[in-house]
């Protein structure tokens, strides 16, 4: 019997596995999903992978509490054993295995293509993959990546109170999320992320969109601003109301100094993303920037991972960005002429 958005979901799953992952006949595909996530998405991706000639396994398991290394006590041993033994790993987990020890192992083995799509239900995967013009999106992301890679100094502000500056390391990678065909860590399209030189990051990061850290720090869409005061790449104070106090206490409860160190900053540039409380989609809202603190993957460091017990992401909406003093983004609108032209083609 037909189900809600069957055809649209099938098209998005095919686009993911055929066009983006480029799965090959005979490859192994592992799909992980916890018990609170939408199983129909896993089922459709499994069907498309099988149709493309892959050998498929879906690992459906109980939901951990927390992100990253905090998930490990909740995971069955067979899952831990197999995550780095596959060519493709599609993660649909609401409570992310991302940044866990098994994720670190998988994304650095030179074989596994790990695609993090945590928490995406039917409507989210359809609008953020199925309905995106990939050719124009790639042109936009390539241009923004190039501009950022060439910049030495960056400043980001927003009307909620963000005003943070930092320097870039030209030897570190910039992750433009759209092509999943090579081994390593991959994320939902519509995001460009990198790790600035940590010691150069100074200022205030006013999180007014959403905040997600799993467990007690899974706050979703915010009704008050949470501000990090950052000195030399490390959070030295939290400002705001009761939510800021909650986050401060959560950081403290982990008893891990590395949780306070900036892991990455990202542009949000998905034309269809909505702010609804699913971080995988939230942090791609057009014109936003997103900061992660805690565990830093090798895809950002360009070398060894920096271990931490977990990872917390916060989204700043309607940002302004300057690259070496030249403004490219104003209050969430790209004003660089080439980016502006491509944005219009994407409906922005």
Short mmCIF file of C-alpha atoms in Angstrom, two decimals:
data_model
loop_
_atom_site.label_atom_id
_atom_site.label_comp_id
_atom_site.label_asym_id
_atom_site.label_seq_id
_atom_site.Cartn_x
_atom_site.Cartn_y
_atom_site.Cartn_z
CA UNK A 1 0.00 0.00 0.00
CA UNK A 2 1.38 3.46 -0.91
CA UNK A 3 2.59 5.56 2.00
CA UNK A 4 3.10 9.27 2.63
CA UNK A 5 5.68 10.75 0.20
CA UNK A 6 6.72 7.31 -1.07
CA UNK A 7 7.81 8.57 -4.48
CA UNK A 8 9.63 11.65 -3.17
CA UNK A 9 11.46 9.56 -0.57
CA UNK A 10 12.50 7.01 -3.20
CA UNK A 11 13.85 9.77 -5.43
CA UNK A 12 15.85 11.33 -2.57
CA UNK A 13 17.28 7.94 -1.54
CA UNK A 14 18.30 7.18 -5.13
CA UNK A 15 19.90 10.61 -5.51
CA UNK A 16 21.83 10.06 -2.28
CA UNK A 17 23.19 6.61 -3.09
CA UNK A 18 23.61 6.89 -6.86
CA UNK A 19 24.59 10.52 -7.44
CA UNK A 20 26.33 11.49 -4.20
CA UNK A 21 27.70 8.34 -2.54
CA UNK A 22 28.20 6.72 -5.96
CA UNK A 23 27.81 3.25 -4.49
CA UNK A 24 29.33 0.50 -6.61
CA UNK A 25 28.22 -3.04 -7.26
CA UNK A 26 29.55 -5.37 -4.60
CA UNK A 27 30.27 -2.68 -2.01
CA UNK A 28 29.08 -3.08 1.56
CA UNK A 29 26.61 -0.52 2.92
CA UNK A 30 25.89 -0.19 6.64
CA UNK A 31 22.91 1.93 7.73
CA UNK A 32 22.69 2.76 11.44
CA UNK A 33 19.53 4.09 13.05
CA UNK A 34 18.38 4.38 16.65
CA UNK A 35 14.90 3.65 17.90
CA UNK A 36 13.55 7.22 17.89
CA UNK A 37 14.46 7.90 14.24
CA UNK A 38 12.24 7.41 11.19
CA UNK A 39 12.84 3.85 10.03
CA UNK A 40 11.22 4.41 6.62
CA UNK A 41 14.22 6.51 5.63
CA UNK A 42 16.61 3.67 6.47
CA UNK A 43 14.40 1.18 4.64
CA UNK A 44 14.31 3.24 1.44
CA UNK A 45 18.07 3.87 1.46
CA UNK A 46 18.59 0.13 1.97
CA UNK A 47 16.34 -0.68 -1.01
CA UNK A 48 18.15 1.74 -3.30
CA UNK A 49 21.55 0.45 -2.20
CA UNK A 50 20.46 -3.12 -2.88
CA UNK A 51 19.10 -2.14 -6.30
CA UNK A 52 22.45 -0.58 -7.13
CA UNK A 53 24.20 -3.87 -6.38
CA UNK A 54 25.46 -3.22 -2.86
CA UNK A 55 25.46 -5.67 0.05
CA UNK A 56 23.31 -4.00 2.68
CA UNK A 57 22.85 -4.23 6.45
CA UNK A 58 20.60 -2.05 8.63
CA UNK A 59 21.62 -1.78 12.30
CA UNK A 60 18.54 -0.69 14.28
CA UNK A 61 19.32 -0.24 17.96
CA UNK A 62 18.09 1.37 21.16
CA UNK A 63 18.67 5.10 21.54
CA UNK A 64 21.80 6.22 23.42
CA UNK A 65 21.85 9.22 25.74
CA UNK A 66 24.27 11.82 24.45
CA UNK A 67 26.59 12.25 21.47
CA UNK A 68 29.99 10.90 20.53
CA UNK A 69 31.87 8.90 23.15
CA UNK A 70 28.85 9.15 25.46
CA UNK A 71 26.99 6.72 23.17
CA UNK A 72 29.49 3.89 23.58
CA UNK A 73 28.06 2.24 26.75
CA UNK A 74 24.67 1.93 25.00
CA UNK A 75 25.86 0.30 21.78
CA UNK A 76 25.77 -3.45 21.05
CA UNK A 77 29.17 -5.01 20.53
CA UNK A 78 28.39 -6.27 16.99
CA UNK A 79 27.73 -2.69 15.87
CA UNK A 80 30.97 -1.45 17.41
CA UNK A 81 32.80 -4.28 15.65
CA UNK A 82 31.40 -3.66 12.18
CA UNK A 83 31.27 0.14 11.78
CA UNK A 84 34.75 0.37 10.26
CA UNK A 85 34.39 -2.81 8.17
CA UNK A 86 32.18 -1.31 5.47
CA UNK A 87 32.65 0.72 2.31
CA UNK A 88 29.71 3.02 3.08
CA UNK A 89 28.18 3.93 6.44
CA UNK A 90 24.99 5.99 6.39
CA UNK A 91 24.25 7.32 9.89
CA UNK A 92 20.63 8.24 10.60
CA UNK A 93 20.95 8.27 14.39
CA UNK A 94 19.11 10.93 16.37
CA UNK A 95 21.73 10.56 19.13
CA UNK A 96 24.88 10.77 17.08
CA UNK A 97 27.57 8.13 16.84
CA UNK A 98 29.45 10.94 15.11
CA UNK A 99 32.65 11.86 17.02
CA UNK A 100 32.65 8.58 18.94
CA UNK A 101 35.73 6.30 18.97
CA UNK A 102 34.10 3.97 16.44
CA UNK A 103 33.41 6.95 14.13
CA UNK A 104 37.03 8.14 14.43
CA UNK A 105 38.19 4.66 13.46
CA UNK A 106 35.85 4.41 10.48
CA UNK A 107 36.58 7.81 8.93
CA UNK A 108 40.37 7.35 9.10
CA UNK A 109 40.66 3.78 7.77
CA UNK A 110 41.07 4.85 4.13
CA UNK A 111 38.06 2.79 3.08
CA UNK A 112 34.78 3.87 4.67
CA UNK A 113 32.65 6.70 3.31
CA UNK A 114 30.72 7.82 6.39
CA UNK A 115 27.71 10.03 5.67
CA UNK A 116 26.17 11.72 8.71
CA UNK A 117 22.44 12.36 8.18
CA UNK A 118 21.42 12.11 11.83
CA UNK A 119 17.75 12.57 12.62
CA UNK A 120 16.55 13.20 9.07
CA UNK A 121 12.96 12.08 8.63
CA UNK A 122 11.10 11.80 5.34
CA UNK A 123 10.28 15.46 4.78
CA UNK A 124 13.77 16.60 5.80
CA UNK A 125 15.68 14.27 3.49
CA UNK A 126 13.32 15.07 0.62
CA UNK A 127 13.65 18.85 0.90
CA UNK A 128 17.38 18.91 1.73
CA UNK A 129 18.52 16.35 -0.86
CA UNK A 130 15.67 15.41 -3.18
CA UNK A 131 14.59 18.97 -4.02
CA UNK A 132 17.99 20.66 -4.29
CA UNK A 133 19.53 21.52 -7.68
CA UNK A 134 22.86 19.82 -7.08
CA UNK A 135 24.67 21.47 -10.01
CA UNK A 136 23.92 25.02 -8.87
CA UNK A 137 24.43 24.10 -5.21
CA UNK A 138 27.87 22.73 -6.02
CA UNK A 139 28.82 25.90 -7.90
CA UNK A 140 27.73 28.00 -4.93
CA UNK A 141 29.57 25.87 -2.37
CA UNK A 142 32.71 25.66 -4.51
CA UNK A 143 32.88 29.45 -4.82
CA UNK A 144 32.25 30.10 -1.12
CA UNK A 145 34.82 27.43 -0.20
CA UNK A 146 37.41 29.00 -2.51
CA UNK A 147 36.88 32.47 -1.08
CA UNK A 148 37.13 31.21 2.49
CA UNK A 149 40.21 29.08 1.79
CA UNK A 150 42.02 32.14 0.42
CA UNK A 151 41.15 34.34 3.41
CA UNK A 152 43.60 34.81 6.26
CA UNK A 153 41.30 36.64 8.67
CA UNK A 154 37.57 36.23 9.29
CA UNK A 155 35.04 38.18 11.32
CA UNK A 156 31.47 37.04 12.03
CA UNK A 157 28.68 39.06 13.66
CA UNK A 158 24.92 38.91 14.10
CA UNK A 159 22.26 41.07 15.73
CA UNK A 160 21.93 38.69 18.69
CA UNK A 161 25.40 39.75 19.83
CA UNK A 162 27.89 37.56 17.96
CA UNK A 163 31.16 39.33 17.25
CA UNK A 164 34.02 36.89 16.85
CA UNK A 165 37.24 37.05 14.84
CA UNK A 166 39.89 34.49 13.99
CA UNK A 167 42.66 33.47 11.61
CA UNK A 168 42.62 30.57 9.17
CA UNK A 169 45.29 27.92 8.76
CA UNK A 170 45.82 27.43 4.99
CA UNK A 171 47.02 23.87 5.60
CA UNK A 172 43.76 22.74 7.20
CA UNK A 173 40.96 21.32 5.07
CA UNK A 174 37.68 23.09 4.35
CA UNK A 175 34.81 20.62 4.12
CA UNK A 176 32.26 21.45 1.43
CA UNK A 177 29.52 18.90 1.91
CA UNK A 178 28.12 17.64 -1.38
CA UNK A 179 30.33 14.83 -2.79
CA UNK A 180 30.34 11.59 -0.78
CA UNK A 181 32.33 9.45 -3.20
CA UNK A 182 35.70 9.32 -1.38
CA UNK A 183 36.62 7.71 1.96
CA UNK A 184 36.28 9.82 5.08
CA UNK A 185 33.73 11.91 6.95
CA UNK A 186 30.81 13.45 5.10
CA UNK A 187 27.78 15.47 6.18
CA UNK A 188 24.48 16.70 4.76
CA UNK A 189 24.86 19.12 1.85
CA UNK A 190 24.44 22.84 2.43
CA UNK A 191 27.31 23.22 4.88
CA UNK A 192 30.92 24.35 4.58
CA UNK A 193 33.00 23.77 7.70
CA UNK A 194 36.56 24.24 8.87
CA UNK A 195 38.71 24.63 11.97
CA UNK A 196 40.26 28.07 12.48
CA UNK A 197 43.52 28.46 14.37
CA UNK A 198 42.15 27.89 17.84
CA UNK A 199 44.39 30.36 19.67
CA UNK A 200 43.24 33.14 17.32
CA UNK A 201 39.51 32.83 18.10
CA UNK A 202 38.33 35.68 20.29
CA UNK A 203 34.98 37.31 20.92
CA UNK A 204 31.37 36.45 21.63
CA UNK A 205 29.28 33.72 19.99
CA UNK A 206 25.59 34.46 20.50
CA UNK A 207 23.59 31.31 19.78
CA UNK A 208 20.07 32.37 18.87
CA UNK A 209 18.98 29.56 16.56
CA UNK A 210 19.33 26.13 18.15
CA UNK A 211 21.71 24.21 20.37
CA UNK A 212 22.35 20.49 20.32
CA UNK A 213 24.65 18.31 22.38
CA UNK A 214 22.63 15.17 22.97
CA UNK A 215 21.23 14.09 26.32
CA UNK A 216 20.49 16.99 28.67
CA UNK A 217 22.07 19.46 26.23
CA UNK A 218 19.63 18.61 23.43
CA UNK A 219 17.81 21.97 23.62
CA UNK A 220 16.66 22.30 20.01
CA UNK A 221 15.22 25.63 18.84
CA UNK A 222 15.99 28.30 21.44
CA UNK A 223 13.66 30.81 23.05
CA UNK A 224 16.57 32.74 24.57
CA UNK A 225 20.09 33.60 23.48
CA UNK A 226 23.01 31.59 24.88
CA UNK A 227 26.33 33.42 24.58
CA UNK A 228 29.78 31.89 24.74
CA UNK A 229 32.58 34.27 25.72
CA UNK A 230 35.63 32.90 23.91
CA UNK A 231 39.28 33.71 24.51
CA UNK A 232 42.04 32.06 22.50
CA UNK A 233 39.64 29.43 21.22
CA UNK A 234 38.29 28.38 24.60
CA UNK A 235 34.96 29.16 26.28
CA UNK A 236 35.71 31.16 29.43
CA UNK A 237 32.15 32.15 30.35
CA UNK A 238 28.49 31.56 29.51
CA UNK A 239 25.98 34.42 29.42
CA UNK A 240 22.19 34.40 29.26
CA UNK A 241 19.30 33.04 31.27
CA UNK A 242 18.30 29.61 32.52
CA UNK A 243 19.28 27.82 29.29
CA UNK A 244 22.78 29.28 29.46
CA UNK A 245 23.07 28.05 33.03
CA UNK A 246 21.90 24.59 31.96
CA UNK A 247 24.52 24.45 29.21
CA UNK A 248 27.22 25.71 31.57
CA UNK A 249 26.37 22.96 34.03
CA UNK A 250 26.33 20.32 31.29
CA UNK A 251 29.81 21.29 30.14
CA UNK A 252 30.97 21.16 33.75
CA UNK A 253 29.37 17.74 34.33
CA UNK A 254 31.48 16.17 31.58
CA UNK A 255 34.66 17.08 33.45
CA UNK A 256 36.63 17.36 30.24
CA UNK A 257 38.75 20.47 29.49
CA UNK A 258 38.70 19.68 25.77
CA UNK A 259 34.94 20.28 25.68
CA UNK A 260 35.58 24.02 26.00
CA UNK A 261 37.80 24.24 22.89
CA UNK A 262 36.35 25.28 19.53
CA UNK A 263 36.25 22.36 17.09
CA UNK A 264 34.92 24.05 13.95
CA UNK A 265 32.87 26.84 12.42
CA UNK A 266 30.48 26.30 9.51
CA UNK A 267 28.42 28.26 7.02
CA UNK A 268 24.78 27.27 6.62
CA UNK A 269 23.84 27.45 2.94
CA UNK A 270 21.06 24.96 2.21
CA UNK A 271 18.29 26.71 0.22
CA UNK A 272 15.50 24.58 1.71
CA UNK A 273 16.66 24.09 5.32
CA UNK A 274 14.23 24.96 8.12
CA UNK A 275 14.91 25.69 11.78
CA UNK A 276 12.81 23.01 13.48
CA UNK A 277 14.97 21.37 16.13
CA UNK A 278 16.82 18.77 14.06
CA UNK A 279 20.43 19.92 14.25
CA UNK A 280 21.49 18.16 11.07
CA UNK A 281 19.08 20.45 9.20
CA UNK A 282 19.10 23.45 11.58
CA UNK A 283 22.79 24.18 11.10
CA UNK A 284 22.31 24.45 7.35
CA UNK A 285 19.76 27.27 7.53
CA UNK A 286 20.68 29.82 4.89
CA UNK A 287 22.85 32.68 6.14
CA UNK A 288 23.64 31.13 9.51
CA UNK A 289 26.94 30.11 11.02
CA UNK A 290 27.40 27.20 13.37
CA UNK A 291 30.06 26.56 16.00
CA UNK A 292 31.01 23.18 17.39
CA UNK A 293 32.94 22.72 20.64
CA UNK A 294 34.50 19.56 22.01
CA UNK A 295 35.61 16.56 19.98
CA UNK A 296 37.33 17.58 16.75
CA UNK A 297 37.49 15.09 13.90
CA UNK A 298 40.48 14.65 11.62
CA UNK A 299 38.35 16.05 8.80
CA UNK A 300 38.70 19.44 10.53
CA UNK A 301 42.15 19.21 12.12
CA UNK A 302 43.78 17.82 9.00
CA UNK A 303 45.69 15.43 11.26
CA UNK A 304 44.93 13.55 14.45
CA UNK A 305 41.53 13.88 16.07
CA UNK A 306 41.30 15.92 19.27
CA UNK A 307 39.38 13.73 21.65
CA UNK A 308 36.63 14.93 23.94
CA UNK A 309 33.73 13.18 25.66
CA UNK A 310 31.14 14.79 23.43
CA UNK A 311 30.46 17.60 20.97
CA UNK A 312 28.02 20.52 21.22
CA UNK A 313 26.77 22.57 18.25
CA UNK A 314 25.21 26.01 18.38
CA UNK A 315 23.66 28.01 15.53
CA UNK A 316 23.86 31.78 15.03
CA UNK A 317 21.19 33.11 12.66
CA UNK A 318 21.29 35.88 10.04
CA UNK A 319 25.03 36.42 10.19
CA UNK A 320 27.38 38.91 8.60
CA UNK A 321 30.81 37.73 7.46
CA UNK A 322 33.97 39.56 6.42
CA UNK A 323 36.87 37.79 4.70
CA UNK A 324 40.09 39.82 4.99
CA UNK A 325 37.93 42.89 5.57
CA UNK A 326 35.63 42.34 2.59
CA UNK A 327 32.00 41.65 3.46
CA UNK A 328 30.41 38.71 1.65
CA UNK A 329 27.36 38.09 3.88
CA UNK A 330 25.09 40.75 5.41
CA UNK A 331 22.40 39.82 7.93
CA UNK A 332 21.97 36.38 6.36
CA UNK A 333 22.05 37.56 2.71
CA UNK A 334 25.05 36.84 0.48
CA UNK A 335 26.10 40.13 -1.10
CA UNK A 336 29.20 39.05 -2.99
CA UNK A 337 28.15 39.45 -6.67
CA UNK A 338 28.93 35.90 -7.80
CA UNK A 339 27.43 34.30 -4.69
CA UNK A 340 24.38 36.56 -4.98
CA UNK A 341 23.81 35.45 -8.58
CA UNK A 342 24.06 31.75 -7.71
CA UNK A 343 21.86 32.25 -4.63
CA UNK A 344 19.10 33.66 -6.83
CA UNK A 345 19.25 30.51 -8.99
CA UNK A 346 18.74 28.50 -5.79
CA UNK A 347 15.71 30.59 -4.90
CA UNK A 348 17.44 32.70 -2.22
#
